[in-house]
mmCIF file with all atom_site columns, C-alpha atoms in Angstrom:
data_model
loop_
_atom_site.group_PDB
_atom_site.id
_atom_site.type_symbol
_atom_site.label_atom_id
_atom_site.label_alt_id
_atom_site.label_comp_id
_atom_site.label_asym_id
_atom_site.label_entity_id
_atom_site.label_seq_id
_atom_site.pdbx_PDB_ins_code
_atom_site.Cartn_x
_atom_site.Cartn_y
_atom_site.Cartn_z
_atom_site.occupancy
_atom_site.B_iso_or_equiv
_atom_site.pdbx_formal_charge
_atom_site.auth_seq_id
_atom_site.auth_comp_id
_atom_site.auth_asym_id
_atom_site.auth_atom_id
_atom_site.pdbx_PDB_model_num
ATOM 1   C CA . MET A 1 1   ? 73.458  40.139 39.000 1.00 42.00 ? 781 MET A CA 1
ATOM 2   C CA . ARG A 1 2   ? 70.322  42.283 38.770 1.00 42.00 ? 782 ARG A CA 1
ATOM 3   C CA . ALA A 1 3   ? 68.442  42.456 35.449 1.00 40.00 ? 783 ALA A CA 1
ATOM 4   C CA . ALA A 1 4   ? 69.487  46.077 34.778 1.00 43.00 ? 784 ALA A CA 1
ATOM 5   C CA . GLU A 1 5   ? 73.141  45.263 35.500 1.00 43.00 ? 785 GLU A CA 1
ATOM 6   C CA . ALA A 1 6   ? 73.007  42.160 33.308 1.00 43.00 ? 786 ALA A CA 1
ATOM 7   C CA . THR A 1 7   ? 71.535  44.199 30.466 1.00 42.00 ? 787 THR A CA 1
ATOM 8   C CA . SER A 1 8   ? 74.247  46.858 30.826 1.00 46.00 ? 788 SER A CA 1
ATOM 9   C CA . ALA A 1 9   ? 76.985  44.239 30.945 1.00 47.00 ? 789 ALA A CA 1
ATOM 10  C CA . GLY A 1 10  ? 75.698  42.672 27.747 1.00 51.00 ? 790 GLY A CA 1
ATOM 11  C CA . ARG A 1 11  ? 75.428  45.886 25.732 1.00 60.00 ? 791 ARG A CA 1
ATOM 12  C CA . VAL A 1 12  ? 77.605  46.401 22.687 1.00 59.00 ? 792 VAL A CA 1
ATOM 13  C CA . TYR A 1 13  ? 79.223  49.788 22.082 1.00 58.00 ? 793 TYR A CA 1
ATOM 14  C CA . GLY A 1 14  ? 81.363  50.557 19.067 1.00 58.00 ? 794 GLY A CA 1
ATOM 15  C CA . GLY A 1 15  ? 81.082  46.938 17.986 1.00 66.00 ? 795 GLY A CA 1
ATOM 16  C CA . ARG A 1 16  ? 82.579  45.617 21.248 1.00 72.00 ? 796 ARG A CA 1
ATOM 17  C CA . SER A 1 17  ? 80.911  43.909 24.190 1.00 82.00 ? 797 SER A CA 1
ATOM 18  C CA . ALA A 1 18  ? 81.388  44.999 27.805 1.00 79.00 ? 798 ALA A CA 1
ATOM 19  C CA . GLY A 1 19  ? 83.745  42.058 28.320 1.00 84.00 ? 799 GLY A CA 1
ATOM 20  C CA . GLU A 1 20  ? 85.860  43.049 25.341 1.00 88.00 ? 800 GLU A CA 1
ATOM 21  C CA . ARG A 1 21  ? 86.069  46.647 26.528 1.00 89.00 ? 801 ARG A CA 1
ATOM 22  C CA . GLU A 1 22  ? 87.108  45.503 29.995 1.00 92.00 ? 802 GLU A CA 1
ATOM 23  C CA . ALA A 1 23  ? 89.777  43.218 28.523 1.00 93.00 ? 803 ALA A CA 1
ATOM 24  C CA . ASP A 1 24  ? 91.073  46.144 26.477 1.00 95.00 ? 804 ASP A CA 1
ATOM 25  C CA . ARG A 1 25  ? 91.278  48.395 29.555 1.00 95.00 ? 805 ARG A CA 1
ATOM 26  C CA . ARG A 1 26  ? 93.084  45.668 31.479 1.00 96.00 ? 806 ARG A CA 1
ATOM 27  C CA . ALA A 1 27  ? 95.583  45.179 28.632 1.00 96.00 ? 807 ALA A CA 1
ATOM 28  C CA . ARG A 1 28  ? 96.288  48.918 28.476 1.00 97.00 ? 808 ARG A CA 1
ATOM 29  C CA . LEU A 1 29  ? 96.726  49.149 32.234 1.00 97.00 ? 809 LEU A CA 1
ATOM 30  C CA . LEU A 1 30  ? 99.120  46.194 32.270 1.00 97.00 ? 810 LEU A CA 1
ATOM 31  C CA . ALA A 1 31  ? 101.121 47.638 29.372 1.00 97.00 ? 811 ALA A CA 1
ATOM 32  C CA . ALA A 1 32  ? 101.372 50.971 31.182 1.00 97.00 ? 812 ALA A CA 1
ATOM 33  C CA . ALA A 1 33  ? 102.392 49.296 34.459 1.00 97.00 ? 813 ALA A CA 1
ATOM 34  C CA . HIS A 1 34  ? 104.964 47.233 32.566 1.00 97.00 ? 814 HIS A CA 1
ATOM 35  C CA . ASP A 1 35  ? 106.564 50.368 31.182 1.00 97.00 ? 815 ASP A CA 1
ATOM 36  C CA . ILE A 1 36  ? 106.422 52.430 34.395 1.00 97.00 ? 816 ILE A CA 1
ATOM 37  C CA . VAL A 1 37  ? 107.730 49.750 36.765 1.00 97.00 ? 817 VAL A CA 1
ATOM 38  C CA . GLY A 1 38  ? 110.108 48.297 34.195 1.00 96.00 ? 818 GLY A CA 1
ATOM 39  C CA . THR A 1 39  ? 111.816 51.654 33.642 1.00 96.00 ? 819 THR A CA 1
ATOM 40  C CA . GLN A 1 40  ? 111.294 53.617 36.875 1.00 96.00 ? 820 GLN A CA 1
ATOM 41  C CA . GLY A 1 41  ? 110.552 50.996 39.520 1.00 95.00 ? 821 GLY A CA 1
ATOM 42  C CA . TYR A 1 42  ? 107.518 50.094 41.605 1.00 95.00 ? 822 TYR A CA 1
ATOM 43  C CA . ALA A 1 43  ? 107.889 53.221 43.753 1.00 95.00 ? 823 ALA A CA 1
ATOM 44  C CA . ALA A 1 44  ? 107.057 55.313 40.676 1.00 97.00 ? 824 ALA A CA 1
ATOM 45  C CA . LEU A 1 45  ? 103.764 53.516 40.136 1.00 96.00 ? 825 LEU A CA 1
ATOM 46  C CA . THR A 1 46  ? 100.634 55.385 41.229 1.00 97.00 ? 826 THR A CA 1
ATOM 47  C CA . VAL A 1 47  ? 97.023  54.846 40.257 1.00 97.00 ? 827 VAL A CA 1
ATOM 48  C CA . GLU A 1 48  ? 96.858  58.363 38.797 1.00 97.00 ? 828 GLU A CA 1
ATOM 49  C CA . ARG A 1 49  ? 99.982  57.887 36.660 1.00 97.00 ? 829 ARG A CA 1
ATOM 50  C CA . LEU A 1 50  ? 98.896  54.432 35.588 1.00 97.00 ? 830 LEU A CA 1
ATOM 51  C CA . CYS A 1 51  ? 95.441  55.600 34.504 1.00 97.00 ? 831 CYS A CA 1
ATOM 52  C CA . ALA A 1 52  ? 96.849  58.602 32.655 1.00 97.00 ? 832 ALA A CA 1
ATOM 53  C CA . ARG A 1 53  ? 99.396  56.458 30.787 1.00 96.00 ? 833 ARG A CA 1
ATOM 54  C CA . ALA A 1 54  ? 96.771  53.835 29.907 1.00 96.00 ? 834 ALA A CA 1
ATOM 55  C CA . ASN A 1 55  ? 94.049  56.376 29.103 1.00 96.00 ? 835 ASN A CA 1
ATOM 56  C CA . VAL A 1 56  ? 91.704  54.637 31.534 1.00 96.00 ? 836 VAL A CA 1
ATOM 57  C CA . SER A 1 57  ? 89.479  56.436 34.039 1.00 96.00 ? 837 SER A CA 1
ATOM 58  C CA . SER A 1 58  ? 90.079  55.867 37.742 1.00 95.00 ? 838 SER A CA 1
ATOM 59  C CA . ARG A 1 59  ? 86.499  54.591 37.981 1.00 95.00 ? 839 ARG A CA 1
ATOM 60  C CA . SER A 1 60  ? 87.246  51.902 35.397 1.00 95.00 ? 840 SER A CA 1
ATOM 61  C CA . PHE A 1 61  ? 90.539  51.121 37.161 1.00 96.00 ? 841 PHE A CA 1
ATOM 62  C CA . TYR A 1 62  ? 88.822  50.405 40.476 1.00 96.00 ? 842 TYR A CA 1
ATOM 63  C CA . GLN A 1 63  ? 86.318  48.170 38.724 1.00 95.00 ? 843 GLN A CA 1
ATOM 64  C CA . LEU A 1 64  ? 89.301  45.944 37.899 1.00 96.00 ? 844 LEU A CA 1
ATOM 65  C CA . TYR A 1 65  ? 91.673  46.410 40.845 1.00 96.00 ? 845 TYR A CA 1
ATOM 66  C CA . ASP A 1 66  ? 91.553  47.492 44.475 1.00 94.00 ? 846 ASP A CA 1
ATOM 67  C CA . GLY A 1 67  ? 94.780  49.450 44.140 1.00 95.00 ? 847 GLY A CA 1
ATOM 68  C CA . LYS A 1 68  ? 98.163  49.676 42.429 1.00 95.00 ? 848 LYS A CA 1
ATOM 69  C CA . GLU A 1 69  ? 99.502  46.579 44.184 1.00 95.00 ? 849 GLU A CA 1
ATOM 70  C CA . ALA A 1 70  ? 96.684  44.472 42.732 1.00 95.00 ? 850 ALA A CA 1
ATOM 71  C CA . ALA A 1 71  ? 97.423  45.800 39.252 1.00 96.00 ? 851 ALA A CA 1
ATOM 72  C CA . PHE A 1 72  ? 101.115 45.072 39.670 1.00 96.00 ? 852 PHE A CA 1
ATOM 73  C CA . ALA A 1 73  ? 100.367 41.565 40.986 1.00 94.00 ? 853 ALA A CA 1
ATOM 74  C CA . ASP A 1 74  ? 98.276  40.958 37.869 1.00 95.00 ? 854 ASP A CA 1
ATOM 75  C CA . LEU A 1 75  ? 101.140 42.136 35.658 1.00 96.00 ? 855 LEU A CA 1
ATOM 76  C CA . TYR A 1 76  ? 103.680 39.982 37.505 1.00 94.00 ? 856 TYR A CA 1
ATOM 77  C CA . ASP A 1 77  ? 101.443 36.931 37.240 1.00 92.00 ? 857 ASP A CA 1
ATOM 78  C CA . GLU A 1 78  ? 100.910 37.626 33.539 1.00 93.00 ? 858 GLU A CA 1
ATOM 79  C CA . LEU A 1 79  ? 104.668 37.741 32.896 1.00 93.00 ? 859 LEU A CA 1
ATOM 80  C CA . LEU A 1 80  ? 105.243 34.482 34.769 1.00 90.00 ? 860 LEU A CA 1
ATOM 81  C CA . VAL A 1 81  ? 102.342 32.741 33.052 1.00 89.00 ? 861 VAL A CA 1
ATOM 82  C CA . ARG A 1 82  ? 103.697 33.769 29.635 1.00 91.00 ? 862 ARG A CA 1
ATOM 83  C CA . SER A 1 83  ? 107.146 32.410 30.477 1.00 90.00 ? 863 SER A CA 1
ATOM 84  C CA . GLY A 1 84  ? 105.558 29.262 31.886 1.00 88.00 ? 864 GLY A CA 1
ATOM 85  C CA . ALA A 1 85  ? 103.711 28.742 28.618 1.00 91.00 ? 865 ALA A CA 1
ATOM 86  C CA . LYS A 1 86  ? 107.076 28.974 26.826 1.00 92.00 ? 866 LYS A CA 1
ATOM 87  C CA . VAL A 1 87  ? 108.342 26.157 29.045 1.00 90.00 ? 867 VAL A CA 1
ATOM 88  C CA . VAL A 1 88  ? 105.393 23.927 28.177 1.00 91.00 ? 868 VAL A CA 1
ATOM 89  C CA . ALA A 1 89  ? 105.835 24.686 24.472 1.00 94.00 ? 869 ALA A CA 1
ATOM 90  C CA . SER A 1 90  ? 109.564 23.915 24.686 1.00 93.00 ? 870 SER A CA 1
ATOM 91  C CA . LEU A 1 91  ? 108.946 20.571 26.376 1.00 91.00 ? 871 LEU A CA 1
ATOM 92  C CA . ALA A 1 92  ? 106.382 19.695 23.722 1.00 93.00 ? 872 ALA A CA 1
ATOM 93  C CA . ALA A 1 93  ? 108.829 20.608 20.958 1.00 94.00 ? 873 ALA A CA 1
ATOM 94  C CA . THR A 1 94  ? 111.614 18.468 22.464 1.00 92.00 ? 874 THR A CA 1
ATOM 95  C CA . GLU A 1 95  ? 109.458 15.423 23.146 1.00 90.00 ? 875 GLU A CA 1
ATOM 96  C CA . GLY A 1 96  ? 111.619 12.304 22.976 1.00 87.00 ? 876 GLY A CA 1
ATOM 97  C CA . GLU A 1 97  ? 114.906 14.154 23.489 1.00 89.00 ? 877 GLU A CA 1
ATOM 98  C CA . PRO A 1 98  ? 117.105 13.315 26.514 1.00 89.00 ? 878 PRO A CA 1
ATOM 99  C CA . LEU A 1 99  ? 116.717 15.160 29.822 1.00 88.00 ? 879 LEU A CA 1
ATOM 100 C CA . ALA A 1 100 ? 120.082 16.907 29.335 1.00 86.00 ? 880 ALA A CA 1
ATOM 101 C CA . GLU A 1 101 ? 118.617 18.682 26.302 1.00 88.00 ? 881 GLU A CA 1
ATOM 102 C CA . ARG A 1 102 ? 114.981 19.090 27.290 1.00 88.00 ? 882 ARG A CA 1
ATOM 103 C CA . VAL A 1 103 ? 115.350 20.831 30.646 1.00 87.00 ? 883 VAL A CA 1
ATOM 104 C CA . PRO A 1 104 ? 118.072 23.360 29.691 1.00 88.00 ? 884 PRO A CA 1
ATOM 105 C CA . ALA A 1 105 ? 116.016 24.265 26.610 1.00 90.00 ? 885 ALA A CA 1
ATOM 106 C CA . ALA A 1 106 ? 112.921 24.686 28.781 1.00 89.00 ? 886 ALA A CA 1
ATOM 107 C CA . LEU A 1 107 ? 114.829 26.801 31.303 1.00 87.00 ? 887 LEU A CA 1
ATOM 108 C CA . LEU A 1 108 ? 116.047 29.125 28.575 1.00 88.00 ? 888 LEU A CA 1
ATOM 109 C CA . ALA A 1 109 ? 112.563 29.241 27.067 1.00 90.00 ? 889 ALA A CA 1
ATOM 110 C CA . TYR A 1 110 ? 111.437 30.603 30.435 1.00 89.00 ? 890 TYR A CA 1
ATOM 111 C CA . LEU A 1 111 ? 114.250 33.121 30.841 1.00 87.00 ? 891 LEU A CA 1
ATOM 112 C CA . VAL A 1 112 ? 115.012 34.394 27.343 1.00 85.00 ? 892 VAL A CA 1
ATOM 113 C CA . PRO A 1 113 ? 111.749 36.381 26.923 1.00 85.00 ? 893 PRO A CA 1
ATOM 114 C CA . LEU A 1 114 ? 112.605 38.152 30.169 1.00 85.00 ? 894 LEU A CA 1
ATOM 115 C CA . PHE A 1 115 ? 116.208 38.839 29.164 1.00 85.00 ? 895 PHE A CA 1
ATOM 116 C CA . ASP A 1 116 ? 114.972 40.126 25.800 1.00 86.00 ? 896 ASP A CA 1
ATOM 117 C CA . ASP A 1 117 ? 112.932 42.812 27.577 1.00 91.00 ? 897 ASP A CA 1
ATOM 118 C CA . LEU A 1 118 ? 114.923 44.473 30.357 1.00 89.00 ? 898 LEU A CA 1
ATOM 119 C CA . ARG A 1 119 ? 111.714 45.997 31.693 1.00 94.00 ? 899 ARG A CA 1
ATOM 120 C CA . ALA A 1 120 ? 110.277 42.526 32.241 1.00 94.00 ? 900 ALA A CA 1
ATOM 121 C CA . ALA A 1 121 ? 113.551 41.306 33.748 1.00 90.00 ? 901 ALA A CA 1
ATOM 122 C CA . ARG A 1 122 ? 113.582 44.234 36.172 1.00 92.00 ? 902 ARG A CA 1
ATOM 123 C CA . ILE A 1 123 ? 110.006 43.511 37.215 1.00 94.00 ? 903 ILE A CA 1
ATOM 124 C CA . VAL A 1 124 ? 110.484 39.764 37.703 1.00 92.00 ? 904 VAL A CA 1
ATOM 125 C CA . PHE A 1 125 ? 113.955 39.718 39.232 1.00 89.00 ? 905 PHE A CA 1
ATOM 126 C CA . VAL A 1 126 ? 114.356 43.077 40.994 1.00 88.00 ? 906 VAL A CA 1
ATOM 127 C CA . GLU A 1 127 ? 111.144 44.935 41.782 1.00 92.00 ? 907 GLU A CA 1
ATOM 128 C CA . VAL A 1 128 ? 109.295 41.980 43.319 1.00 90.00 ? 908 VAL A CA 1
ATOM 129 C CA . VAL A 1 129 ? 111.964 41.202 45.930 1.00 85.00 ? 909 VAL A CA 1
ATOM 130 C CA . GLY A 1 130 ? 110.465 41.670 49.396 1.00 87.00 ? 910 GLY A CA 1
ATOM 131 C CA . LEU A 1 131 ? 107.624 43.764 47.995 1.00 90.00 ? 911 LEU A CA 1
ATOM 132 C CA . SER A 1 132 ? 104.573 42.235 49.695 1.00 91.00 ? 912 SER A CA 1
ATOM 133 C CA . THR A 1 133 ? 102.913 39.015 50.810 1.00 91.00 ? 913 THR A CA 1
ATOM 134 C CA . ARG A 1 134 ? 100.567 39.209 47.806 1.00 89.00 ? 914 ARG A CA 1
ATOM 135 C CA . ILE A 1 135 ? 103.465 39.333 45.353 1.00 91.00 ? 915 ILE A CA 1
ATOM 136 C CA . GLU A 1 136 ? 105.292 36.582 47.227 1.00 90.00 ? 916 GLU A CA 1
ATOM 137 C CA . SER A 1 137 ? 102.194 34.388 47.002 1.00 90.00 ? 917 SER A CA 1
ATOM 138 C CA . THR A 1 138 ? 102.119 34.930 43.225 1.00 88.00 ? 918 THR A CA 1
ATOM 139 C CA . ARG A 1 139 ? 105.804 34.047 42.967 1.00 88.00 ? 919 ARG A CA 1
ATOM 140 C CA . LEU A 1 140 ? 105.455 30.857 44.989 1.00 90.00 ? 920 LEU A CA 1
ATOM 141 C CA . ARG A 1 141 ? 102.367 29.725 43.070 1.00 89.00 ? 921 ARG A CA 1
ATOM 142 C CA . ASN A 1 142 ? 104.152 30.027 39.749 1.00 88.00 ? 922 ASN A CA 1
ATOM 143 C CA . ARG A 1 143 ? 107.352 28.526 41.129 1.00 90.00 ? 923 ARG A CA 1
ATOM 144 C CA . GLU A 1 144 ? 105.399 25.447 42.197 1.00 93.00 ? 924 GLU A CA 1
ATOM 145 C CA . LYS A 1 145 ? 104.232 24.933 38.615 1.00 90.00 ? 925 LYS A CA 1
ATOM 146 C CA . LEU A 1 146 ? 107.849 24.923 37.429 1.00 89.00 ? 926 LEU A CA 1
ATOM 147 C CA . ILE A 1 147 ? 108.863 22.539 40.191 1.00 93.00 ? 927 ILE A CA 1
ATOM 148 C CA . GLU A 1 148 ? 106.125 20.112 39.158 1.00 94.00 ? 928 GLU A CA 1
ATOM 149 C CA . LEU A 1 149 ? 107.311 20.192 35.549 1.00 90.00 ? 929 LEU A CA 1
ATOM 150 C CA . ILE A 1 150 ? 110.963 19.579 36.468 1.00 91.00 ? 930 ILE A CA 1
ATOM 151 C CA . VAL A 1 151 ? 110.080 16.793 38.904 1.00 94.00 ? 931 VAL A CA 1
ATOM 152 C CA . ALA A 1 152 ? 107.945 15.088 36.248 1.00 93.00 ? 932 ALA A CA 1
ATOM 153 C CA . GLU A 1 153 ? 110.770 15.338 33.702 1.00 90.00 ? 933 GLU A CA 1
ATOM 154 C CA . GLY A 1 154 ? 113.310 13.961 36.175 1.00 91.00 ? 934 GLY A CA 1
ATOM 155 C CA . GLU A 1 155 ? 111.163 11.015 37.201 1.00 93.00 ? 935 GLU A CA 1
ATOM 156 C CA . ALA A 1 156 ? 110.463 10.176 33.550 1.00 92.00 ? 936 ALA A CA 1
ATOM 157 C CA . ALA A 1 157 ? 114.204 10.306 32.812 1.00 91.00 ? 937 ALA A CA 1
ATOM 158 C CA . VAL A 1 158 ? 114.843 7.793  35.590 1.00 92.00 ? 938 VAL A CA 1
ATOM 159 C CA . VAL A 1 159 ? 112.315 5.396  34.063 1.00 93.00 ? 939 VAL A CA 1
ATOM 160 C CA . ARG A 1 160 ? 114.060 5.763  30.685 1.00 90.00 ? 940 ARG A CA 1
ATOM 161 C CA . GLY A 1 161 ? 117.425 5.093  32.328 1.00 90.00 ? 941 GLY A CA 1
ATOM 162 C CA . GLU A 1 162 ? 118.813 8.532  31.461 1.00 88.00 ? 942 GLU A CA 1
ATOM 163 C CA . ALA A 1 163 ? 119.391 9.743  35.018 1.00 88.00 ? 943 ALA A CA 1
ATOM 164 C CA . ALA A 1 164 ? 119.991 8.368  38.479 1.00 90.00 ? 944 ALA A CA 1
ATOM 165 C CA . ASP A 1 165 ? 117.128 8.859  40.891 1.00 92.00 ? 945 ASP A CA 1
ATOM 166 C CA . ARG A 1 166 ? 117.418 11.695 43.360 1.00 92.00 ? 946 ARG A CA 1
ATOM 167 C CA . ASP A 1 167 ? 115.324 14.145 45.355 1.00 93.00 ? 947 ASP A CA 1
ATOM 168 C CA . TRP A 1 168 ? 113.871 15.835 42.285 1.00 94.00 ? 948 TRP A CA 1
ATOM 169 C CA . ARG A 1 169 ? 112.086 18.541 44.242 1.00 96.00 ? 949 ARG A CA 1
ATOM 170 C CA . PHE A 1 170 ? 115.398 19.506 45.834 1.00 94.00 ? 950 PHE A CA 1
ATOM 171 C CA . ALA A 1 171 ? 117.038 19.507 42.411 1.00 92.00 ? 951 ALA A CA 1
ATOM 172 C CA . ALA A 1 172 ? 114.230 21.644 40.965 1.00 93.00 ? 952 ALA A CA 1
ATOM 173 C CA . LEU A 1 173 ? 114.430 24.140 43.830 1.00 94.00 ? 953 LEU A CA 1
ATOM 174 C CA . SER A 1 174 ? 118.211 24.305 43.453 1.00 93.00 ? 954 SER A CA 1
ATOM 175 C CA . LEU A 1 175 ? 117.930 25.008 39.735 1.00 91.00 ? 955 LEU A CA 1
ATOM 176 C CA . ILE A 1 176 ? 115.183 27.614 40.029 1.00 91.00 ? 956 ILE A CA 1
ATOM 177 C CA . GLY A 1 177 ? 116.849 29.315 42.994 1.00 92.00 ? 957 GLY A CA 1
ATOM 178 C CA . SER A 1 178 ? 120.240 29.400 41.317 1.00 92.00 ? 958 SER A CA 1
ATOM 179 C CA . ALA A 1 179 ? 118.839 30.694 38.021 1.00 89.00 ? 959 ALA A CA 1
ATOM 180 C CA . THR A 1 180 ? 116.876 33.401 39.834 1.00 88.00 ? 960 THR A CA 1
ATOM 181 C CA . ALA A 1 181 ? 119.932 34.502 41.837 1.00 90.00 ? 961 ALA A CA 1
ATOM 182 C CA . VAL A 1 182 ? 122.099 34.614 38.713 1.00 89.00 ? 962 VAL A CA 1
ATOM 183 C CA . ALA A 1 183 ? 119.458 36.588 36.816 1.00 87.00 ? 963 ALA A CA 1
ATOM 184 C CA . LEU A 1 184 ? 119.087 39.062 39.691 1.00 86.00 ? 964 LEU A CA 1
ATOM 185 C CA . ASP A 1 185 ? 122.848 39.559 39.878 1.00 90.00 ? 965 ASP A CA 1
ATOM 186 C CA . TRP A 1 186 ? 122.976 40.059 36.109 1.00 88.00 ? 966 TRP A CA 1
ATOM 187 C CA . MET A 1 187 ? 120.252 42.711 36.292 1.00 85.00 ? 967 MET A CA 1
ATOM 188 C CA . LEU A 1 188 ? 121.945 44.612 39.133 1.00 85.00 ? 968 LEU A CA 1
ATOM 189 C CA . ARG A 1 189 ? 125.413 44.725 37.559 1.00 87.00 ? 969 ARG A CA 1
ATOM 190 C CA . THR A 1 190 ? 126.533 47.965 35.964 1.00 86.00 ? 970 THR A CA 1
ATOM 191 C CA . GLU A 1 191 ? 128.348 46.107 33.198 1.00 89.00 ? 971 GLU A CA 1
ATOM 192 C CA . ARG A 1 192 ? 126.361 43.009 32.273 1.00 87.00 ? 972 ARG A CA 1
ATOM 193 C CA . PRO A 1 193 ? 127.980 39.989 30.581 1.00 86.00 ? 973 PRO A CA 1
ATOM 194 C CA . ALA A 1 194 ? 126.560 39.018 27.217 1.00 88.00 ? 974 ALA A CA 1
ATOM 195 C CA . VAL A 1 195 ? 123.175 37.316 27.448 1.00 84.00 ? 975 VAL A CA 1
ATOM 196 C CA . THR A 1 196 ? 124.488 34.458 25.316 1.00 87.00 ? 976 THR A CA 1
ATOM 197 C CA . LEU A 1 197 ? 127.140 33.724 27.961 1.00 88.00 ? 977 LEU A CA 1
ATOM 198 C CA . LEU A 1 198 ? 124.540 33.786 30.699 1.00 85.00 ? 978 LEU A CA 1
ATOM 199 C CA . GLU A 1 199 ? 122.285 31.439 28.746 1.00 85.00 ? 979 GLU A CA 1
ATOM 200 C CA . ARG A 1 200 ? 125.138 28.966 28.178 1.00 87.00 ? 980 ARG A CA 1
ATOM 201 C CA . GLN A 1 201 ? 126.124 29.009 31.852 1.00 90.00 ? 981 GLN A CA 1
ATOM 202 C CA . LEU A 1 202 ? 122.552 28.447 33.006 1.00 88.00 ? 982 LEU A CA 1
ATOM 203 C CA . GLY A 1 203 ? 122.124 25.612 30.533 1.00 87.00 ? 983 GLY A CA 1
ATOM 204 C CA . GLU A 1 204 ? 125.273 23.947 31.870 1.00 89.00 ? 984 GLU A CA 1
ATOM 205 C CA . LEU A 1 205 ? 124.038 24.439 35.432 1.00 90.00 ? 985 LEU A CA 1
ATOM 206 C CA . ALA A 1 206 ? 120.769 22.707 34.592 1.00 89.00 ? 986 ALA A CA 1
ATOM 207 C CA . VAL A 1 207 ? 122.587 19.713 33.123 1.00 87.00 ? 987 VAL A CA 1
ATOM 208 C CA . THR A 1 208 ? 124.867 19.437 36.169 1.00 88.00 ? 988 THR A CA 1
ATOM 209 C CA . LEU A 1 209 ? 122.072 19.631 38.724 1.00 87.00 ? 989 LEU A CA 1
ATOM 210 C CA . LEU A 1 210 ? 119.768 17.207 36.954 1.00 87.00 ? 990 LEU A CA 1
ATOM 211 C CA . THR A 1 211 ? 122.038 14.617 35.387 1.00 85.00 ? 991 THR A CA 1
ATOM 212 C CA . ALA A 1 212 ? 125.164 14.318 37.564 1.00 83.00 ? 992 ALA A CA 1
ATOM 213 C CA . THR A 1 213 ? 125.096 11.101 39.601 1.00 80.00 ? 993 THR A CA 1
ATOM 214 C CA . PRO A 1 214 ? 124.282 11.979 43.241 1.00 76.00 ? 994 PRO A CA 1
ATOM 215 C CA . ARG A 1 215 ? 126.680 10.747 45.935 1.00 74.00 ? 995 ARG A CA 1
ATOM 216 C CA . THR A 1 216 ? 123.822 9.542  48.106 1.00 63.00 ? 996 THR A CA 1
ATOM 217 C CA . ARG A 1 217 ? 120.591 8.018  46.924 1.00 57.00 ? 997 ARG A CA 1
ATOM 218 C CA . PRO A 1 218 ? 117.198 9.297  48.178 1.00 54.00 ? 998 PRO A CA 1
#
């Protein structure tokens, strides 16, 4: 960075640094994208509408993103990272509990924040489907983190004698895929079952997939 640019970047205006102002603009853009896509769909998202809703200039927008898809990818990643952090927190809170309690609780910790905000649920389960290779890459990267957590929990449960060994990656993929399909179906239904019912069913599914004795050993 040139000296003049470095000086500009380090200036403080209104008591906030350049980095703080940029973080604020990003937060406002993500909040605006969350509301637009979560209520009207990705097709309704334009750079002009996003900037107007966030009260951010187009010049400032393009300093952060190369277009609306990049902004949406950032929002999607942010939602998944937040839910992923809930999973980690849940596993920490249930340390020492059996697998049949830890994993369902972690699964619900991931899903409940999304079910609590139908805009977020629409973004994560509906709007991202088949959208682009960039969005798919974000989805797969975050899915891999969940797989690693489930595999680690399963292998630890085997050592403790709580579960029979199995192909834990297959089990993790089955659980994540099933939960995603159920959540998508729930979002698309005109009359949705109660969230509490959905949570109970998904919890039971997790227990079945991860603790039932497999017919064949790996």
